[in-house]
Short mmCIF file of C-alpha atoms in Angstrom, two decimals:
data_model
loop_
_atom_site.label_atom_id
_atom_site.label_comp_id
_atom_site.label_asym_id
_atom_site.label_seq_id
_atom_site.Cartn_x
_atom_site.Cartn_y
_atom_site.Cartn_z
CA MET A 1 307.78 175.75 199.91
CA GLU A 2 305.31 178.04 197.71
CA GLY A 3 305.22 177.44 194.03
CA GLU A 4 307.00 174.13 194.15
CA CYS A 5 305.65 170.54 194.31
CA GLY A 6 306.55 168.66 197.41
CA TRP A 7 307.41 165.22 198.15
CA ILE A 8 304.00 163.68 198.79
CA TYR A 9 304.47 159.85 198.48
CA PRO A 10 304.97 159.33 202.18
CA ILE A 11 301.77 161.31 203.06
CA MET A 12 299.70 159.94 200.28
CA ALA A 13 300.74 156.47 201.16
CA ALA A 14 299.32 156.97 204.77
CA VAL A 15 296.36 158.40 203.52
CA ILE A 16 295.47 155.50 201.13
CA GLN A 17 296.29 153.16 204.21
CA GLY A 18 293.77 155.27 205.94
CA ILE A 19 291.23 154.90 203.31
CA LYS A 20 291.66 151.08 203.43
CA GLU A 21 290.85 151.39 207.12
CA ASP A 22 287.69 153.43 206.12
CA ASP A 23 288.97 156.51 207.88
CA PRO A 24 286.56 159.35 206.91
CA ALA A 25 289.04 162.08 207.00
CA CYS A 26 291.55 159.86 204.79
CA THR A 27 288.52 159.16 202.55
CA GLU A 28 287.95 163.03 201.87
CA LEU A 29 291.58 163.62 201.28
CA GLY A 30 291.58 160.73 198.78
CA ILE A 31 288.78 162.38 196.89
CA ASP A 32 290.30 165.60 197.14
CA PHE A 33 293.45 164.07 195.72
CA ILE A 34 291.90 162.33 192.72
CA SER A 35 289.99 165.72 191.85
CA GLU A 36 293.24 167.55 191.49
CA SER A 37 294.44 167.59 187.78
CA LYS A 38 297.91 168.77 188.68
CA GLY A 39 300.76 166.35 188.20
CA PHE A 40 302.47 165.01 191.18
CA PRO A 41 305.58 162.79 191.65
CA PHE A 42 304.37 159.21 191.49
CA GLY A 43 301.05 160.78 190.78
CA MET A 44 299.62 158.10 188.53
CA THR A 45 300.61 155.55 190.86
CA LEU A 46 299.23 157.26 194.08
CA LYS A 47 295.97 158.25 192.23
CA SER A 48 295.40 154.78 191.09
CA GLN A 49 295.93 153.36 194.50
CA ALA A 50 293.62 156.08 195.94
CA ALA A 51 290.96 155.31 193.42
CA ARG A 52 291.34 151.58 194.18
CA ALA A 53 290.95 152.05 198.00
CA LEU A 54 287.96 154.54 197.60
CA ARG A 55 286.05 151.68 195.60
CA LYS A 56 285.90 149.84 198.97
CA ALA A 57 285.56 152.71 201.25
CA THR A 58 282.42 153.86 202.85
CA LEU A 59 281.12 157.06 201.03
CA THR A 60 278.65 159.58 201.89
CA PRO A 61 276.22 160.39 199.21
CA GLN A 62 278.04 163.77 198.80
CA GLN A 63 281.21 162.12 198.54
CA GLU A 64 279.77 159.72 195.86
CA ASP A 65 278.40 162.79 193.78
CA ARG A 66 281.74 164.67 194.15
CA VAL A 67 283.53 161.39 192.70
CA ARG A 68 281.03 160.90 189.98
CA THR A 69 281.18 164.51 189.15
CA ARG A 70 284.92 164.43 188.70
CA VAL A 71 285.04 161.13 186.85
CA VAL A 72 282.29 162.18 184.38
CA THR A 73 283.73 165.49 183.82
CA MET A 74 287.17 163.99 183.11
CA LEU A 75 285.50 161.88 180.42
CA LEU A 76 283.33 164.38 178.77
CA GLU A 77 286.43 166.85 178.22
CA GLY A 78 288.46 163.76 177.06
CA TYR A 79 290.87 164.35 179.66
CA LEU A 80 291.92 160.53 180.24
CA PRO A 81 295.29 159.94 182.04
CA GLN A 82 296.49 156.59 182.70
CA GLU A 83 294.74 156.28 186.08
CA TYR A 84 291.53 156.79 184.41
CA ARG A 85 291.05 153.19 184.15
CA PHE A 86 290.56 152.87 187.90
CA TYR A 87 288.54 156.18 188.11
CA SER A 88 286.06 154.36 185.59
CA ARG A 89 285.82 151.59 187.99
CA LEU A 90 285.21 153.74 190.88
CA LEU A 91 282.30 155.31 188.56
CA ARG A 92 280.70 151.62 188.61
CA ARG A 93 280.66 151.62 192.23
CA THR A 94 278.99 155.25 192.55
CA GLY A 95 276.76 154.77 189.50
CA LEU A 96 276.06 157.34 186.83
CA GLY A 97 273.39 159.39 188.68
CA GLY A 98 271.99 162.23 186.65
CA TYR A 99 274.81 162.00 184.19
CA LYS A 100 273.37 159.06 182.25
CA ASP A 101 271.64 160.79 179.48
CA GLU A 102 274.64 163.11 178.92
CA LEU A 103 276.98 160.44 178.96
CA LEU A 104 275.09 158.26 176.60
CA SER A 105 275.16 161.06 174.16
CA VAL A 106 278.78 161.84 174.27
CA ALA A 107 280.66 161.60 170.92
CA PRO A 108 284.13 160.04 171.55
CA ARG A 109 286.89 161.88 170.07
CA SER A 110 289.64 159.18 170.25
CA ARG A 111 289.95 155.61 170.41
CA ARG A 112 290.69 155.74 174.23
CA MET A 113 287.76 157.88 174.74
CA GLN A 114 285.62 155.38 172.69
CA LYS A 115 286.88 152.65 175.19
CA TYR A 116 285.45 154.48 178.27
CA VAL A 117 282.20 155.51 176.37
CA ASN A 118 281.33 152.00 175.73
CA TYR A 119 282.15 151.11 179.35
CA VAL A 120 279.62 153.98 180.27
CA HIS A 121 276.96 152.29 177.96
CA ILE A 122 277.62 148.91 179.57
CA LEU A 123 277.09 150.41 183.14
CA ALA A 124 273.84 152.27 181.68
CA GLY A 125 272.55 148.95 180.34
CA ALA A 126 272.15 150.55 177.09
#
């Protein structure tokens, strides 16, 4: 099925359940999934569910850094899909790490971006 988007809902539903059960392989797949910018059938729903599940999962420091890097990069680029709301909550769990100064100096380019920049300021305690 090269070059086409396959039906991933059943697979990702099982992966999300695995994340909830703290399966390390499913956690890794969930991080890979939310890191993908490509659109999927039911992508918003699945990515939102994956982000919610990842908030409660046991993450290694490397996984936390991958999540943090993805969520921060999305904000800095102004790429804020509907599921970003759940990504920002995931960022609250991982913390801002070394991105704090960069995030505090970002200039919002839209009202939606302003909302998440304000949220980062709250997270940073600024």
